[in-house]
PDB file of C-alpha atoms in Angstrom:
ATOM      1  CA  UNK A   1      15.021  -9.501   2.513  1.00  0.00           C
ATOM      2  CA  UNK A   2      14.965  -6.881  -0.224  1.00  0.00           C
ATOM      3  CA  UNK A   3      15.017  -3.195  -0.319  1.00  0.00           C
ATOM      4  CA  UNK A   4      13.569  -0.787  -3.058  1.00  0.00           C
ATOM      5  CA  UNK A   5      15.085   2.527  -2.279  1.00  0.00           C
ATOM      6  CA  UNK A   6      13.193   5.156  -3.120  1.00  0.00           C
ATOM      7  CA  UNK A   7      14.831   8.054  -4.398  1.00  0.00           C
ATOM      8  CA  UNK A   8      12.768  11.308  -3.862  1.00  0.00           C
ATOM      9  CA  UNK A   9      14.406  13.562  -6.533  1.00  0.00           C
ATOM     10  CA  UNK A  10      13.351  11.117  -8.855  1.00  0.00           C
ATOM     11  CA  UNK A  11      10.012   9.757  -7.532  1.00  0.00           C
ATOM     12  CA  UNK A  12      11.396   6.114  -8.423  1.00  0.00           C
ATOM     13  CA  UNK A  13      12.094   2.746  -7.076  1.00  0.00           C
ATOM     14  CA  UNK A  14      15.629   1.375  -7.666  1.00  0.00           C
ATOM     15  CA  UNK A  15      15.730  -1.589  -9.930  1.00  0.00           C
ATOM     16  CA  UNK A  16      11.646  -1.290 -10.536  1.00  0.00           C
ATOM     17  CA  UNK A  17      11.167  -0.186 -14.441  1.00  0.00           C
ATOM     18  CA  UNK A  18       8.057   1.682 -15.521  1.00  0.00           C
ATOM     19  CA  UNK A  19       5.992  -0.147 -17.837  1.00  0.00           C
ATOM     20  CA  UNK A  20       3.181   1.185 -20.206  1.00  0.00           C
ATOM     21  CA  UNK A  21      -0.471   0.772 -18.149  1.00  0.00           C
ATOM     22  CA  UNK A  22      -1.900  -1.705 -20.453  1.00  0.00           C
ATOM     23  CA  UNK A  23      -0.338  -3.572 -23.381  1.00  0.00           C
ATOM     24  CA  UNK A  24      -3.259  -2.182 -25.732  1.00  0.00           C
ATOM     25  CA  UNK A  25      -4.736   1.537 -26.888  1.00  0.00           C
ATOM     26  CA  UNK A  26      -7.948   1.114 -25.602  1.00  0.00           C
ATOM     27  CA  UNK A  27     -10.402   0.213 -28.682  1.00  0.00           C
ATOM     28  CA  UNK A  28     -13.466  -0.484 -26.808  1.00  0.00           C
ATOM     29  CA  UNK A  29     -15.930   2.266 -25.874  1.00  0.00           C
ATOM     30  CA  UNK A  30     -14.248   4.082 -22.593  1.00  0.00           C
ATOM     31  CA  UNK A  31     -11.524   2.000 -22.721  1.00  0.00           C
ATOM     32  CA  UNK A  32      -9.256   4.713 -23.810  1.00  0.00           C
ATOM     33  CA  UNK A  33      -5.891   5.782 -21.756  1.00  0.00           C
ATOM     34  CA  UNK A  34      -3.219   8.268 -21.982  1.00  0.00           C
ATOM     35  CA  UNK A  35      -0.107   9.222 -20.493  1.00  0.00           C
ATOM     36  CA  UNK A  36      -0.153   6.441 -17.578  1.00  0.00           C
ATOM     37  CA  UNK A  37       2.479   4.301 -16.448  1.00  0.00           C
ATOM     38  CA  UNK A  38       2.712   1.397 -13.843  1.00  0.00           C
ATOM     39  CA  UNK A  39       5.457   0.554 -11.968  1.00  0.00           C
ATOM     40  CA  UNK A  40       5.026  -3.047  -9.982  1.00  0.00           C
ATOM     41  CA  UNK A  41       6.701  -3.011  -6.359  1.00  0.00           C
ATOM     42  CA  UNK A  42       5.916  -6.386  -5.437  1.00  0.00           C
ATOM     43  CA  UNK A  43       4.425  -9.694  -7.086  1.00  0.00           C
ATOM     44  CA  UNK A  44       2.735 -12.050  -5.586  1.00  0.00           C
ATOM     45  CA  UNK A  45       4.878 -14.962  -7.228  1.00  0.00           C
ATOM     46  CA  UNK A  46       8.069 -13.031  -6.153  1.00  0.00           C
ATOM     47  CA  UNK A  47       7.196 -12.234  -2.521  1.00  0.00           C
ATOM     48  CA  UNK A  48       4.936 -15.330  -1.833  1.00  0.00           C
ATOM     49  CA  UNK A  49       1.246 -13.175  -1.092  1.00  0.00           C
ATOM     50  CA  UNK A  50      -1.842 -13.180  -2.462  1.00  0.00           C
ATOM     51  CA  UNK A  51      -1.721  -9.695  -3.521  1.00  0.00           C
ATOM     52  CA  UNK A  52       0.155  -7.778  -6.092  1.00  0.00           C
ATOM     53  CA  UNK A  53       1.507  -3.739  -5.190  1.00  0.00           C
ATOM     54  CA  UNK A  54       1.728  -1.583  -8.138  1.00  0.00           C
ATOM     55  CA  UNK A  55       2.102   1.953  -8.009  1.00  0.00           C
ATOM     56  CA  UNK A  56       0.663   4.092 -11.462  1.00  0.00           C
ATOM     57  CA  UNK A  57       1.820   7.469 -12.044  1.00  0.00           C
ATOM     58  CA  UNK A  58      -0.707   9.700 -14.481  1.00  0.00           C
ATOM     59  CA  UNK A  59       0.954  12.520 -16.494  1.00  0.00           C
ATOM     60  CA  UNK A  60      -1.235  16.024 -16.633  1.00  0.00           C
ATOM     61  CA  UNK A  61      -3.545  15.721 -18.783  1.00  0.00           C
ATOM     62  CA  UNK A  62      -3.514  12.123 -18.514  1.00  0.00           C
ATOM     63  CA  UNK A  63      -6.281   9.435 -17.610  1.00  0.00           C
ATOM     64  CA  UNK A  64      -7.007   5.926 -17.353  1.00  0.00           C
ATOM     65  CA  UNK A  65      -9.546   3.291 -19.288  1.00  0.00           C
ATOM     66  CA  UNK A  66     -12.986   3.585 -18.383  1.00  0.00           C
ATOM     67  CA  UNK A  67     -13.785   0.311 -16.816  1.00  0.00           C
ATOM     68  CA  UNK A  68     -15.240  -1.948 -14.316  1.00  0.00           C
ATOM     69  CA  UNK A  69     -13.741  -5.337 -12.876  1.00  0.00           C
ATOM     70  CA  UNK A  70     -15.218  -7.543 -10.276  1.00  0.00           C
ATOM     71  CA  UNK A  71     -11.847  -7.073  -7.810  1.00  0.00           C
ATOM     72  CA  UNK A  72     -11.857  -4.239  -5.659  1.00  0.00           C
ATOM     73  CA  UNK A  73      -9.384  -1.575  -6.234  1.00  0.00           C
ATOM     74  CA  UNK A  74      -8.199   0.391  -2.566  1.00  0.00           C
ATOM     75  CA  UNK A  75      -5.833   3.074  -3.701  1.00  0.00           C
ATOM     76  CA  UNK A  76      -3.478   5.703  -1.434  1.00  0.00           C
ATOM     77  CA  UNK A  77      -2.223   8.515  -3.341  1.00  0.00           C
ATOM     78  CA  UNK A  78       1.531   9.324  -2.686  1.00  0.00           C
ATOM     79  CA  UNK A  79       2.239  12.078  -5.563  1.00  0.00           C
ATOM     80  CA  UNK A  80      -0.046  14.984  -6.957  1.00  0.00           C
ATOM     81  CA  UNK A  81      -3.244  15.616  -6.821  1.00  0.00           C
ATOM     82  CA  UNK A  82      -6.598  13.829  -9.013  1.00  0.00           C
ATOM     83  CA  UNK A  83      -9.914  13.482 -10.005  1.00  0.00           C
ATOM     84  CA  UNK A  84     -11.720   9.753  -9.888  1.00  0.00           C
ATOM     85  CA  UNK A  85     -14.908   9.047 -11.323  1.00  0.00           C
ATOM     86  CA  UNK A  86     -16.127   6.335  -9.260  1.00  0.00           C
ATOM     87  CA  UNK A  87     -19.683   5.463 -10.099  1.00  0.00           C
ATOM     88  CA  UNK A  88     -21.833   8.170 -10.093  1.00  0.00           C
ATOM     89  CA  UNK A  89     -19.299  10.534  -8.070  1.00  0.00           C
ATOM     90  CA  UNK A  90     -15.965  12.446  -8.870  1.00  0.00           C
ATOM     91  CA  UNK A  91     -13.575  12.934  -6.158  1.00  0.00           C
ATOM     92  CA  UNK A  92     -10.399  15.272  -5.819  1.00  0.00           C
ATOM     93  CA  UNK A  93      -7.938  13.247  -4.264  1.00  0.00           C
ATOM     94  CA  UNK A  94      -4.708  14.869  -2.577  1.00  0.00           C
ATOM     95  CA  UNK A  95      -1.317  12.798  -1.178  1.00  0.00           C
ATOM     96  CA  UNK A  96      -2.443   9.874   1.256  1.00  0.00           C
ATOM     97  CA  UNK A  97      -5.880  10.420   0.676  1.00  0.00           C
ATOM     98  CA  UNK A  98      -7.522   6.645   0.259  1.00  0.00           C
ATOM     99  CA  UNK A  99     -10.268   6.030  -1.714  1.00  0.00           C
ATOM    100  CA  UNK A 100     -12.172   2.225  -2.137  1.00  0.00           C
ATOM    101  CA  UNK A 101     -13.605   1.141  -5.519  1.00  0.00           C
ATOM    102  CA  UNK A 102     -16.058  -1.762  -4.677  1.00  0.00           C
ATOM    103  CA  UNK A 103     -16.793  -4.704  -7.119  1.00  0.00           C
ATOM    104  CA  UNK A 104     -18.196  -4.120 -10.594  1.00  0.00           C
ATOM    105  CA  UNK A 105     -18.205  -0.196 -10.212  1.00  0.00           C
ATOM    106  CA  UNK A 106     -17.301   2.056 -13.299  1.00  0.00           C
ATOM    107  CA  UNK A 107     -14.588   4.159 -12.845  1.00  0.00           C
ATOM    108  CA  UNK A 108     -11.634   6.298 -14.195  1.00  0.00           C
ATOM    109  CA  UNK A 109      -8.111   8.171 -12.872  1.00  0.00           C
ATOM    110  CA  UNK A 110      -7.493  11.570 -14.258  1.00  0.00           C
ATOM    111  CA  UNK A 111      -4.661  14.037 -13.888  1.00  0.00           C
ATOM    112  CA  UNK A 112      -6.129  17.797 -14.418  1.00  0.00           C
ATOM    113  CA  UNK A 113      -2.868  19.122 -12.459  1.00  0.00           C
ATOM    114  CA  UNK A 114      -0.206  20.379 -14.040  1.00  0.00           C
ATOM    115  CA  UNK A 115       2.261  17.834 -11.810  1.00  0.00           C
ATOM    116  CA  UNK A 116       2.209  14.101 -12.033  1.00  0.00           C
ATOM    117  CA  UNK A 117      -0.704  12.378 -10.220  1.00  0.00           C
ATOM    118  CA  UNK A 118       0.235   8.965  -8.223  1.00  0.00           C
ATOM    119  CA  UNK A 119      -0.843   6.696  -6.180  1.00  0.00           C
ATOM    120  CA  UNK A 120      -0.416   3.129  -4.851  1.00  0.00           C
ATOM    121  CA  UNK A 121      -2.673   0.409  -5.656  1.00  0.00           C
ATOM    122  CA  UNK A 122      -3.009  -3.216  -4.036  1.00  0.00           C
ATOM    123  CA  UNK A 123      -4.750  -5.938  -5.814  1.00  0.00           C
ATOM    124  CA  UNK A 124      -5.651  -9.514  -5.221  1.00  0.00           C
ATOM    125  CA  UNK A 125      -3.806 -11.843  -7.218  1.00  0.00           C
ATOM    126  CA  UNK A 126      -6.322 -13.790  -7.980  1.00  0.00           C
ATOM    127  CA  UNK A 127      -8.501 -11.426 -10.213  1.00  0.00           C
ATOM    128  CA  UNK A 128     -10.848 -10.709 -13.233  1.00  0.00           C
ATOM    129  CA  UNK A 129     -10.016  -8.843 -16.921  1.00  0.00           C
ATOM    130  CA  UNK A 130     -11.025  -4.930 -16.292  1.00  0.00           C
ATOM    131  CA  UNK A 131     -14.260  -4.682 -18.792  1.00  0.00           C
ATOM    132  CA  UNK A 132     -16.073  -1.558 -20.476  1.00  0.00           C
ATOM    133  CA  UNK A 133     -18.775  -0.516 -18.913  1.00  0.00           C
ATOM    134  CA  UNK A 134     -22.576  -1.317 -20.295  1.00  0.00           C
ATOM    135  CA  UNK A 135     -25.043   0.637 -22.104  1.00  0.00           C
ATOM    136  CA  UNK A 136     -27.201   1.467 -19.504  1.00  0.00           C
ATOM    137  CA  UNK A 137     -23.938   2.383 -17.243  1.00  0.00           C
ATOM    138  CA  UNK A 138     -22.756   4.746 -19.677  1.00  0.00           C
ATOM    139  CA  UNK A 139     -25.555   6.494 -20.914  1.00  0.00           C
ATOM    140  CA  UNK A 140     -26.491   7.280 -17.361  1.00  0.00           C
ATOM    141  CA  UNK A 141     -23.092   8.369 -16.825  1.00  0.00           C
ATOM    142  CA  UNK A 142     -23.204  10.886 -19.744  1.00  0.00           C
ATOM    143  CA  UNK A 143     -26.629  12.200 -18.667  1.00  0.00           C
ATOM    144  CA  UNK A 144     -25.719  13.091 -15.297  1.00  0.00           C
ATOM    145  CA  UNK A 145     -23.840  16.483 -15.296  1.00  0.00           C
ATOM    146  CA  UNK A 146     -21.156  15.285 -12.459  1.00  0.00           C
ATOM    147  CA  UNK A 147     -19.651  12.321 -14.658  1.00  0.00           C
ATOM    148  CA  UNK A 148     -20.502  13.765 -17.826  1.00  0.00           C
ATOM    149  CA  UNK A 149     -16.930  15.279 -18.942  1.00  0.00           C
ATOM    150  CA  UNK A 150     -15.619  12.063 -18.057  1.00  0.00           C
ATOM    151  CA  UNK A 151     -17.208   9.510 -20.194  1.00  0.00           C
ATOM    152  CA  UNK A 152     -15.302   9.449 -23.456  1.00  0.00           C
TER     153      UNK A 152
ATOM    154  CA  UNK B   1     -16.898   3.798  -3.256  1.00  0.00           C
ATOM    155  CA  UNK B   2     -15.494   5.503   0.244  1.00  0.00           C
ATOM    156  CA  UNK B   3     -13.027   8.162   0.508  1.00  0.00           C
ATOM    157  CA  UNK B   4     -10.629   8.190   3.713  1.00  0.00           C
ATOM    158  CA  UNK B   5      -9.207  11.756   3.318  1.00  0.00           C
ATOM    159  CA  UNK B   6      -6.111  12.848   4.771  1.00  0.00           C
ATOM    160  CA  UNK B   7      -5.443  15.271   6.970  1.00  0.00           C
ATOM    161  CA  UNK B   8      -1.201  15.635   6.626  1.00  0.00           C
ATOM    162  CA  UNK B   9      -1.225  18.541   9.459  1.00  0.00           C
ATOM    163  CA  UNK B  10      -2.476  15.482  11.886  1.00  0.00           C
ATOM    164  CA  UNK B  11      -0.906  12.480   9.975  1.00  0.00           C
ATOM    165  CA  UNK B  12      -4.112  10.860  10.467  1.00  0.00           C
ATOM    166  CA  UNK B  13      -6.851   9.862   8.028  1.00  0.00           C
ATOM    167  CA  UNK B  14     -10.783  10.628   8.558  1.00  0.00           C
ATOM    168  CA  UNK B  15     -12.601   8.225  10.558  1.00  0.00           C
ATOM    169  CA  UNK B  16      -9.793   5.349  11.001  1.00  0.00           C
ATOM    170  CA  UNK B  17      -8.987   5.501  14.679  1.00  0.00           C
ATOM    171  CA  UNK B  18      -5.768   4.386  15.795  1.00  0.00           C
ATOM    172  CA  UNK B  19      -5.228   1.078  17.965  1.00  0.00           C
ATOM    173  CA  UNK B  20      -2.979  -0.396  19.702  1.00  0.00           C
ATOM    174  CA  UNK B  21      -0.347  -2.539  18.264  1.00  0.00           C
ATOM    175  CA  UNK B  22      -1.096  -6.009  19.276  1.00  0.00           C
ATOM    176  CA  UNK B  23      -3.689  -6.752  22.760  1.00  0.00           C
ATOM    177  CA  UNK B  24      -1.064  -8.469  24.712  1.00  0.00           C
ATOM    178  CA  UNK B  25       1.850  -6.547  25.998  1.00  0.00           C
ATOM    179  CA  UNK B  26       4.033  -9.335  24.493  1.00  0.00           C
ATOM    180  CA  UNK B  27       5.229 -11.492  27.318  1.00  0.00           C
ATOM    181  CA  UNK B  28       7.172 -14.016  25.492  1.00  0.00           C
ATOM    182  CA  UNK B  29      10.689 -13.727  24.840  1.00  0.00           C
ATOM    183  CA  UNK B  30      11.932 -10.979  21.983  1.00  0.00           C
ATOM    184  CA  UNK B  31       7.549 -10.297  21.601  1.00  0.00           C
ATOM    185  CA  UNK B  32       7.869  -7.155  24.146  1.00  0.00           C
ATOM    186  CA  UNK B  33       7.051  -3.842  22.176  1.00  0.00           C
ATOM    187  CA  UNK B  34       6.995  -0.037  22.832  1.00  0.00           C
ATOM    188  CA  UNK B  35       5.341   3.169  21.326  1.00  0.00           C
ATOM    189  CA  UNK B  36       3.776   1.435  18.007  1.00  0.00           C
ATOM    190  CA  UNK B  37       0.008   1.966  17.180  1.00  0.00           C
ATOM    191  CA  UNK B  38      -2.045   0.673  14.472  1.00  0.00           C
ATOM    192  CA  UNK B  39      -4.634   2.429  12.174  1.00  0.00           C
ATOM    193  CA  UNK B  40      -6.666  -0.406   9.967  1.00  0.00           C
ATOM    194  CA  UNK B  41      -7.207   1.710   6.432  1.00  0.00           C
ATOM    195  CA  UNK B  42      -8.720  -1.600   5.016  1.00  0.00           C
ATOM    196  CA  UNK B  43     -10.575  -4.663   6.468  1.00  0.00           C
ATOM    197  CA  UNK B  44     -10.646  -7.107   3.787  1.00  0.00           C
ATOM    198  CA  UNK B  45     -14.768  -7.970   4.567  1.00  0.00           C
ATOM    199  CA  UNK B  46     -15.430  -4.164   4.312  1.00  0.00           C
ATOM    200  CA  UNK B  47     -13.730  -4.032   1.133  1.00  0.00           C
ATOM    201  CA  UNK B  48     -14.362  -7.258   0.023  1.00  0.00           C
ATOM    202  CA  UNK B  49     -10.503  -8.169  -0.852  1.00  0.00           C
ATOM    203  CA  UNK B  50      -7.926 -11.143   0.240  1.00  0.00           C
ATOM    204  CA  UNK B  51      -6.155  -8.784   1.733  1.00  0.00           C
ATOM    205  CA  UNK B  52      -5.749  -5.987   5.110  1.00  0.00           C
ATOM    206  CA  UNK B  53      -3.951  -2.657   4.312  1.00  0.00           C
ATOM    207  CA  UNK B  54      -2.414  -1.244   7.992  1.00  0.00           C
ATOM    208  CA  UNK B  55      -0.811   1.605   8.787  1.00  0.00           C
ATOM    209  CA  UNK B  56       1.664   1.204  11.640  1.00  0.00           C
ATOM    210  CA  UNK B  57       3.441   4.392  13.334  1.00  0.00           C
ATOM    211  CA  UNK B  58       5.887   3.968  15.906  1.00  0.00           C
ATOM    212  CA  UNK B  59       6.964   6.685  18.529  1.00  0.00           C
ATOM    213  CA  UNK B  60      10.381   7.879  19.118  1.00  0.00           C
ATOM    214  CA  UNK B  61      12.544   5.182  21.094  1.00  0.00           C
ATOM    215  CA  UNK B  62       9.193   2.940  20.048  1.00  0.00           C
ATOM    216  CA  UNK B  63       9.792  -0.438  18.397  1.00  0.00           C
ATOM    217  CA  UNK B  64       7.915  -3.692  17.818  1.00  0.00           C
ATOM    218  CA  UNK B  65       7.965  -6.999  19.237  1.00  0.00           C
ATOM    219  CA  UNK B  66      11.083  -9.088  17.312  1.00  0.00           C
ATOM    220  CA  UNK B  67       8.803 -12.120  15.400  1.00  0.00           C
ATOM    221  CA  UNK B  68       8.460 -14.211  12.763  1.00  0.00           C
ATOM    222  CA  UNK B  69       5.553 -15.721  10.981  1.00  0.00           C
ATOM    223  CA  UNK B  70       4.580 -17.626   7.657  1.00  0.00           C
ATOM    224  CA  UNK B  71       3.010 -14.432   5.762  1.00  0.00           C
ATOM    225  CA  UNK B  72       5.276 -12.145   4.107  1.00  0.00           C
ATOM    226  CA  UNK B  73       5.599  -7.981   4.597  1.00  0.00           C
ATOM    227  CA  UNK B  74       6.020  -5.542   2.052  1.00  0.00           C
ATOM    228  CA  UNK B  75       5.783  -2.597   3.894  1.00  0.00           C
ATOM    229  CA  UNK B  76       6.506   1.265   2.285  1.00  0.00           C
ATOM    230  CA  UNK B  77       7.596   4.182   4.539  1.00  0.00           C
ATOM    231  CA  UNK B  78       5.382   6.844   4.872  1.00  0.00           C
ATOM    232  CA  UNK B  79       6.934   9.192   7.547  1.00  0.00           C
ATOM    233  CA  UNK B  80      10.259   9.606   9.302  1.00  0.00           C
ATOM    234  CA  UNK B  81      12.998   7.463   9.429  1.00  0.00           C
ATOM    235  CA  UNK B  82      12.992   4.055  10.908  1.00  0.00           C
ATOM    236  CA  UNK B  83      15.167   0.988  11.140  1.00  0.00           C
ATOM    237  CA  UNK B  84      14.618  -2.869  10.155  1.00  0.00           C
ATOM    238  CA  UNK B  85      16.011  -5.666  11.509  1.00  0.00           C
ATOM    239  CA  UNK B  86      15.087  -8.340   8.761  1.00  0.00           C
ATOM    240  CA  UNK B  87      17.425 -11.583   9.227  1.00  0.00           C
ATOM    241  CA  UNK B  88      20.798 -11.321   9.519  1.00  0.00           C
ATOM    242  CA  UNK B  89      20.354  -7.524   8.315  1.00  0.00           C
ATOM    243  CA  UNK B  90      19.746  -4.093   9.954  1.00  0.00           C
ATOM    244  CA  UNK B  91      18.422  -1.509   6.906  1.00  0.00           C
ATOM    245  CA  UNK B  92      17.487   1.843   7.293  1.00  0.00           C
ATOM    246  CA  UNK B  93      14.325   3.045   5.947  1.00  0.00           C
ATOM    247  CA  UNK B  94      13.118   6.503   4.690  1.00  0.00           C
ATOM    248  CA  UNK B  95      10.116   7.988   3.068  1.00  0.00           C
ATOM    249  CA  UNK B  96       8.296   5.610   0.612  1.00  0.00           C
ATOM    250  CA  UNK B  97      11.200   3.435   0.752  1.00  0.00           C
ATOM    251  CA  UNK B  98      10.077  -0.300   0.581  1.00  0.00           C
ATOM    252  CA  UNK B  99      10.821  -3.148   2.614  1.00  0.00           C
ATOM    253  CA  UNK B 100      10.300  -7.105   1.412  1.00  0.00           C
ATOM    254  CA  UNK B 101      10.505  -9.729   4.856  1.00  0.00           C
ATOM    255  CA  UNK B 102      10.210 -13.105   3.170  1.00  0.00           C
ATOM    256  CA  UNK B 103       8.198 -16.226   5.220  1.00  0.00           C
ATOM    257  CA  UNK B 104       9.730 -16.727   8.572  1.00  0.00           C
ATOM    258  CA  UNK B 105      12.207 -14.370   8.423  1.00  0.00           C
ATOM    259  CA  UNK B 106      12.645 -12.911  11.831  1.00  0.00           C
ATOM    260  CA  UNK B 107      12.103  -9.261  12.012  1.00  0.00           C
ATOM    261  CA  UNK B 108      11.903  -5.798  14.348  1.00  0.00           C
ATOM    262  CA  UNK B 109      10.868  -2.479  13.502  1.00  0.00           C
ATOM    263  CA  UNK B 110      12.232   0.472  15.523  1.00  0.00           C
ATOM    264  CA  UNK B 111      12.536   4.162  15.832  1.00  0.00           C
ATOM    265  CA  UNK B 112      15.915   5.683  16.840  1.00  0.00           C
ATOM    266  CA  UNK B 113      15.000   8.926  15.363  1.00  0.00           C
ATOM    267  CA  UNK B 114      12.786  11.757  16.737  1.00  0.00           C
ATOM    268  CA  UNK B 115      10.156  12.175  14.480  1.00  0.00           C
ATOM    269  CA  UNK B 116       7.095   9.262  14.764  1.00  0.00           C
ATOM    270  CA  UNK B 117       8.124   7.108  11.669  1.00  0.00           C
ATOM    271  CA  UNK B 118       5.394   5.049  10.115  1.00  0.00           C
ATOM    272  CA  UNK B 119       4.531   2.646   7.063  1.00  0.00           C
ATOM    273  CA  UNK B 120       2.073   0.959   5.065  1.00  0.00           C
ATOM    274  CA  UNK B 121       1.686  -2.616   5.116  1.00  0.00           C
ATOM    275  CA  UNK B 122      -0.571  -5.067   3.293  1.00  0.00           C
ATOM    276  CA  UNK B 123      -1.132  -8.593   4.461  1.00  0.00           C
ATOM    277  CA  UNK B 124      -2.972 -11.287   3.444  1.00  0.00           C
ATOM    278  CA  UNK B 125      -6.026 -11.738   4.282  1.00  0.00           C
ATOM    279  CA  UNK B 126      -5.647 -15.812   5.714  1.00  0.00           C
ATOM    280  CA  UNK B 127      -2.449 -15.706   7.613  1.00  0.00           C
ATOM    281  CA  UNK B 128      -0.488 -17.148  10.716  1.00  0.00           C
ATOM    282  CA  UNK B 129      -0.183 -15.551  14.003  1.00  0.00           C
ATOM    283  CA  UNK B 130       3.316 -14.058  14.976  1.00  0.00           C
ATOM    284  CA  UNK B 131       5.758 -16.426  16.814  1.00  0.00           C
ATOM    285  CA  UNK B 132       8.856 -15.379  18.922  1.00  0.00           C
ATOM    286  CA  UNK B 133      11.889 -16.418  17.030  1.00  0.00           C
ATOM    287  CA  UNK B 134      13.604 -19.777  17.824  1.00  0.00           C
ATOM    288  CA  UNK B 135      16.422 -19.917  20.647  1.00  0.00           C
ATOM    289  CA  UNK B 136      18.793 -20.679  17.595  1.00  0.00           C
ATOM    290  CA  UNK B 137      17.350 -18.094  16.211  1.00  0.00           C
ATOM    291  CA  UNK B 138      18.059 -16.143  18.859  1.00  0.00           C
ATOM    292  CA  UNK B 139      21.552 -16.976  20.096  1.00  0.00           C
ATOM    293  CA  UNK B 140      23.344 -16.633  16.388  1.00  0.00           C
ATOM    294  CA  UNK B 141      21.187 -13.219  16.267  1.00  0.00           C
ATOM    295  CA  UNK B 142      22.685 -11.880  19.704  1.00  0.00           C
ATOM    296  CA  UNK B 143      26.772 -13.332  18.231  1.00  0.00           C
ATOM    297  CA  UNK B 144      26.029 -10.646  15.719  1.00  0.00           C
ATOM    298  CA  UNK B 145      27.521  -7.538  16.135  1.00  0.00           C
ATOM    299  CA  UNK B 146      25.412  -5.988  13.401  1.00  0.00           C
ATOM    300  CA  UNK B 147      21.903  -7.280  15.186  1.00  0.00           C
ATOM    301  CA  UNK B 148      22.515  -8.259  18.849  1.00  0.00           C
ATOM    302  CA  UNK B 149      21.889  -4.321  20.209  1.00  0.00           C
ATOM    303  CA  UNK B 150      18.099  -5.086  18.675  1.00  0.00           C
ATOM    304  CA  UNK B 151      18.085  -8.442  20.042  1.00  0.00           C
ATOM    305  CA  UNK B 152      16.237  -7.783  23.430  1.00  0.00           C
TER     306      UNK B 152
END
């Protein structure tokens, strides 16, 4: 058995570190990020499943790559409130709100709040590389006035 | 993408209806169970994933059926206060405070307080069914001053 307090003042998991989102900047088209962090509550290898918890915490003015991956993503907020682009719709997502990402479908986390933004996310172990999106994925992105602001 | 949006005045999410815990009233020894429900957020064919996300919410004086089983929990609090009996160990659990239960590790959830207390809790998508615990189990359990009041 093992316990990860949570303390509330803090918004943090004893004995779980924050770690940066992604060990690179971003180069590829979209594939830029700022001010996001990743905290993993459970791996797979440590708690024998076939699914990995992480929670990610997005700073105001933050946001996430721009990207697409064959695994699904099924998220729950617990802190803040958001904005997901999530093919061609945005969302505004408040605490415990739940929002599916299905295979292969563009999308991107941002934090236009002036408090942190965070949310839980559950992922199969077994999974592909997040990619950039295509051509034809982001040029129909940037024409269509919803997702516009959010393809950079 | 699908959005399950939250409604916090009702603790309840948009079109997930709640179920009951488990079909059988839990006949077996240590299996009987009171006041829990079930709300499915994520069937791994809808979202095409290897794995379920649940939300279970148990009543005051509500608990669930003492068990073991080959798939691990890693449940996190999302309301109230509740109390674990994981192994040899009785924890108490508050908001987003998580909870590891390794493979056949025998385990109750209950709710001493007065508030409904519930929790997230992903599972693999292949696992076992639920077993009552063994009587060896159950016998060095009951000796236990710290567990034998949840041994019932």
């Amino acid at each position: 058995m093992h316990l990860l307090s949570f303390d509330p003042r803090a918004f943090r998991w004893s004995g779980i570190a924050g770690q940066k989102y992604k060990s690179g900047s971003g180069d590829a088209r979209g594939m830029g990020w700022k001010g996001v962090s990743r905290w993993v509550l459970a791996r797979p290898e440590a708690i024998q499943a076939d699914y990995e918890l992480r929670y990610f915490e997005i700073e105001p003015a933050g946001y996430s790559s721009l990207e697409k991956h064959r695994h699904v993503h099924f998220v729950v907020v617990l802190r803040g409130r958001g904005r997901a682009l999530v093919g061609k719709r945005v969302v505004d997502l408040s605490p415990l709100d739940a929002l599916h990402v299905p295979p292969l479908t563009p999308h991107r986390w941002l934090n236009e709040s002036g408090e942190p933004f965070g949310f839980l996310c559950p992922v199969d172990r077994a999974r592909d590389r997040p990619q950039p999106i295509d051509d034809d994925e982001w040029e129909l992105l940037r024409a269509n006035p919803v997702t516009a602001r959010y393809v950079f």
